[in-house]
Amino acid sequence: MANEVEEFNAYRKKMNTKILAENNTVIKRIFNLDTNAFQEGALNTETKELLGLVASAVLRCDDCVRYHLEKCHEEGLSRAQISEALSIATLVGGTIVIPHLRKAYEYLDLLEA
């Protein structure tokens, strides 16, 4: 994996550890809710990750897009499936999503390298 992917994951892990060490009950519950929401349920994890990816792109959160791209990649989703989900995000979010779409494809290339 590319260095940029490793750096993103190291930073995310470091900061999550720091944030959770503050022992803030609300933040801990939000993190827990986020983790549990993406577990297998009525929807499989692949579908949930695609939904997370679309929502993240529409909300224009590049860190969230990266996170869900990695999860989609880990779940074995194809580039075509991911691309189709990103096309829906762009349709729903409008042209303002295009700069984030560029970054998403750039990161997907790193994941596939």
PDB file of C-alpha atoms in Angstrom:
ATOM      1  CA  MET A   1       0.000   0.000   0.000  1.00  0.00           C
ATOM      2  CA  ALA A   2       1.087   3.503  -0.701  1.00  0.00           C
ATOM      3  CA  ASN A   3       2.677   5.595   2.008  1.00  0.00           C
ATOM      4  CA  GLU A   4      -0.257   8.033   1.912  1.00  0.00           C
ATOM      5  CA  VAL A   5      -2.649   5.233   2.901  1.00  0.00           C
ATOM      6  CA  GLU A   6      -0.405   4.183   5.781  1.00  0.00           C
ATOM      7  CA  GLU A   7      -0.037   7.787   6.946  1.00  0.00           C
ATOM      8  CA  PHE A   8      -3.799   8.325   6.868  1.00  0.00           C
ATOM      9  CA  ASN A   9      -4.426   5.187   8.924  1.00  0.00           C
ATOM     10  CA  ALA A  10      -1.647   5.968  11.421  1.00  0.00           C
ATOM     11  CA  TYR A  11      -2.968   9.500  11.953  1.00  0.00           C
ATOM     12  CA  ARG A  12      -6.543   8.265  12.312  1.00  0.00           C
ATOM     13  CA  LYS A  13      -5.512   5.623  14.865  1.00  0.00           C
ATOM     14  CA  LYS A  14      -3.347   8.079  16.830  1.00  0.00           C
ATOM     15  CA  MET A  15      -6.048  10.712  17.037  1.00  0.00           C
ATOM     16  CA  ASN A  16      -8.839   8.245  17.829  1.00  0.00           C
ATOM     17  CA  THR A  17      -6.733   6.900  20.696  1.00  0.00           C
ATOM     18  CA  LYS A  18      -6.110  10.434  21.960  1.00  0.00           C
ATOM     19  CA  ILE A  19      -9.776  11.420  21.681  1.00  0.00           C
ATOM     20  CA  LEU A  20     -11.018   8.270  23.421  1.00  0.00           C
ATOM     21  CA  ALA A  21      -8.446   8.723  26.218  1.00  0.00           C
ATOM     22  CA  GLU A  22     -10.325  11.886  27.224  1.00  0.00           C
ATOM     23  CA  ASN A  23     -12.967   9.515  28.622  1.00  0.00           C
ATOM     24  CA  ASN A  24     -15.876  11.569  27.281  1.00  0.00           C
ATOM     25  CA  THR A  25     -18.947   9.342  27.533  1.00  0.00           C
ATOM     26  CA  VAL A  26     -20.818  11.027  24.680  1.00  0.00           C
ATOM     27  CA  ILE A  27     -17.901  10.714  22.264  1.00  0.00           C
ATOM     28  CA  LYS A  28     -17.306   7.085  23.288  1.00  0.00           C
ATOM     29  CA  ARG A  29     -20.968   6.294  22.665  1.00  0.00           C
ATOM     30  CA  ILE A  30     -20.880   7.976  19.240  1.00  0.00           C
ATOM     31  CA  PHE A  31     -17.772   5.976  18.269  1.00  0.00           C
ATOM     32  CA  ASN A  32     -19.471   2.793  19.498  1.00  0.00           C
ATOM     33  CA  LEU A  33     -22.667   3.583  17.609  1.00  0.00           C
ATOM     34  CA  ASP A  34     -20.666   4.202  14.431  1.00  0.00           C
ATOM     35  CA  THR A  35     -18.856   0.870  14.800  1.00  0.00           C
ATOM     36  CA  ASN A  36     -22.043  -1.064  15.482  1.00  0.00           C
ATOM     37  CA  ALA A  37     -24.058   0.590  12.702  1.00  0.00           C
ATOM     38  CA  PHE A  38     -21.735  -0.893  10.070  1.00  0.00           C
ATOM     39  CA  GLN A  39     -21.984  -4.470  11.394  1.00  0.00           C
ATOM     40  CA  GLU A  40     -23.856  -7.121   9.407  1.00  0.00           C
ATOM     41  CA  GLY A  41     -27.597  -6.786   9.840  1.00  0.00           C
ATOM     42  CA  ALA A  42     -30.606  -6.573   7.549  1.00  0.00           C
ATOM     43  CA  LEU A  43     -28.120  -4.976   5.146  1.00  0.00           C
ATOM     44  CA  ASN A  44     -24.793  -6.672   4.525  1.00  0.00           C
ATOM     45  CA  THR A  45     -21.576  -4.852   5.373  1.00  0.00           C
ATOM     46  CA  GLU A  46     -20.751  -4.242   1.711  1.00  0.00           C
ATOM     47  CA  THR A  47     -24.008  -2.336   1.186  1.00  0.00           C
ATOM     48  CA  LYS A  48     -23.520  -0.378   4.405  1.00  0.00           C
ATOM     49  CA  GLU A  49     -20.021   0.666   3.356  1.00  0.00           C
ATOM     50  CA  LEU A  50     -21.315   1.822  -0.037  1.00  0.00           C
ATOM     51  CA  LEU A  51     -23.999   3.829   1.756  1.00  0.00           C
ATOM     52  CA  GLY A  52     -21.345   5.327   4.013  1.00  0.00           C
ATOM     53  CA  LEU A  53     -19.249   6.172   0.970  1.00  0.00           C
ATOM     54  CA  VAL A  54     -22.144   7.900  -0.798  1.00  0.00           C
ATOM     55  CA  ALA A  55     -23.145   9.866   2.312  1.00  0.00           C
ATOM     56  CA  SER A  56     -19.535  10.896   2.930  1.00  0.00           C
ATOM     57  CA  ALA A  57     -19.086  12.099  -0.641  1.00  0.00           C
ATOM     58  CA  VAL A  58     -22.349  14.059  -0.581  1.00  0.00           C
ATOM     59  CA  LEU A  59     -21.317  15.637   2.726  1.00  0.00           C
ATOM     60  CA  ARG A  60     -17.893  16.346   1.179  1.00  0.00           C
ATOM     61  CA  CYS A  61     -15.856  14.753   3.956  1.00  0.00           C
ATOM     62  CA  ASP A  62     -12.632  13.608   2.307  1.00  0.00           C
ATOM     63  CA  ASP A  63     -11.432  11.724   5.416  1.00  0.00           C
ATOM     64  CA  CYS A  64     -14.745   9.854   5.583  1.00  0.00           C
ATOM     65  CA  VAL A  65     -14.584   9.084   1.858  1.00  0.00           C
ATOM     66  CA  ARG A  66     -11.089   7.640   2.332  1.00  0.00           C
ATOM     67  CA  TYR A  67     -12.230   5.559   5.286  1.00  0.00           C
ATOM     68  CA  HIS A  68     -15.206   4.087   3.420  1.00  0.00           C
ATOM     69  CA  LEU A  69     -13.169   3.534   0.257  1.00  0.00           C
ATOM     70  CA  GLU A  70     -10.772   1.417   2.311  1.00  0.00           C
ATOM     71  CA  LYS A  71     -13.625  -0.509   3.888  1.00  0.00           C
ATOM     72  CA  CYS A  72     -15.217  -1.086   0.460  1.00  0.00           C
ATOM     73  CA  HIS A  73     -11.850  -2.294  -0.817  1.00  0.00           C
ATOM     74  CA  GLU A  74     -11.430  -4.608   2.210  1.00  0.00           C
ATOM     75  CA  GLU A  75     -14.944  -5.986   1.662  1.00  0.00           C
ATOM     76  CA  GLY A  76     -13.901  -6.973  -1.852  1.00  0.00           C
ATOM     77  CA  LEU A  77     -16.155  -4.578  -3.725  1.00  0.00           C
ATOM     78  CA  SER A  78     -15.091  -4.062  -7.314  1.00  0.00           C
ATOM     79  CA  ARG A  79     -13.972  -0.782  -8.790  1.00  0.00           C
ATOM     80  CA  ALA A  80     -17.132  -0.848 -10.914  1.00  0.00           C
ATOM     81  CA  GLN A  81     -19.334  -1.129  -7.808  1.00  0.00           C
ATOM     82  CA  ILE A  82     -17.465   1.666  -6.046  1.00  0.00           C
ATOM     83  CA  SER A  83     -17.555   3.817  -9.169  1.00  0.00           C
ATOM     84  CA  GLU A  84     -21.291   3.335  -9.511  1.00  0.00           C
ATOM     85  CA  ALA A  85     -21.832   4.356  -5.894  1.00  0.00           C
ATOM     86  CA  LEU A  86     -19.680   7.447  -6.422  1.00  0.00           C
ATOM     87  CA  SER A  87     -21.735   8.303  -9.502  1.00  0.00           C
ATOM     88  CA  ILE A  88     -24.886   8.274  -7.356  1.00  0.00           C
ATOM     89  CA  ALA A  89     -23.129  10.492  -4.798  1.00  0.00           C
ATOM     90  CA  THR A  90     -22.229  12.969  -7.527  1.00  0.00           C
ATOM     91  CA  LEU A  91     -25.763  12.931  -8.892  1.00  0.00           C
ATOM     92  CA  VAL A  92     -27.284  13.534  -5.459  1.00  0.00           C
ATOM     93  CA  GLY A  93     -24.634  15.984  -4.264  1.00  0.00           C
ATOM     94  CA  GLY A  94     -24.253  17.902  -7.506  1.00  0.00           C
ATOM     95  CA  THR A  95     -21.214  19.319  -9.198  1.00  0.00           C
ATOM     96  CA  ILE A  96     -19.787  20.599  -5.912  1.00  0.00           C
ATOM     97  CA  VAL A  97     -18.911  16.940  -5.203  1.00  0.00           C
ATOM     98  CA  ILE A  98     -16.631  16.687  -8.260  1.00  0.00           C
ATOM     99  CA  PRO A  99     -13.447  17.905  -6.487  1.00  0.00           C
ATOM    100  CA  HIS A 100     -14.059  15.247  -3.809  1.00  0.00           C
ATOM    101  CA  LEU A 101     -14.727  12.679  -6.530  1.00  0.00           C
ATOM    102  CA  ARG A 102     -11.275  13.416  -7.958  1.00  0.00           C
ATOM    103  CA  LYS A 103      -9.700  12.836  -4.556  1.00  0.00           C
ATOM    104  CA  ALA A 104     -11.713   9.632  -4.119  1.00  0.00           C
ATOM    105  CA  TYR A 105     -10.441   8.186  -7.391  1.00  0.00           C
ATOM    106  CA  GLU A 106      -6.898   9.215  -6.532  1.00  0.00           C
ATOM    107  CA  TYR A 107      -7.168   7.388  -3.184  1.00  0.00           C
ATOM    108  CA  LEU A 108      -8.803   4.357  -4.798  1.00  0.00           C
ATOM    109  CA  ASP A 109      -5.813   4.136  -7.137  1.00  0.00           C
ATOM    110  CA  LEU A 110      -3.528   4.071  -4.085  1.00  0.00           C
ATOM    111  CA  LEU A 111      -5.580   1.296  -2.501  1.00  0.00           C
ATOM    112  CA  GLU A 112      -5.417  -0.773  -5.675  1.00  0.00           C
ATOM    113  CA  ALA A 113      -1.663  -0.225  -6.171  1.00  0.00           C
TER     114      ALA A 113
END
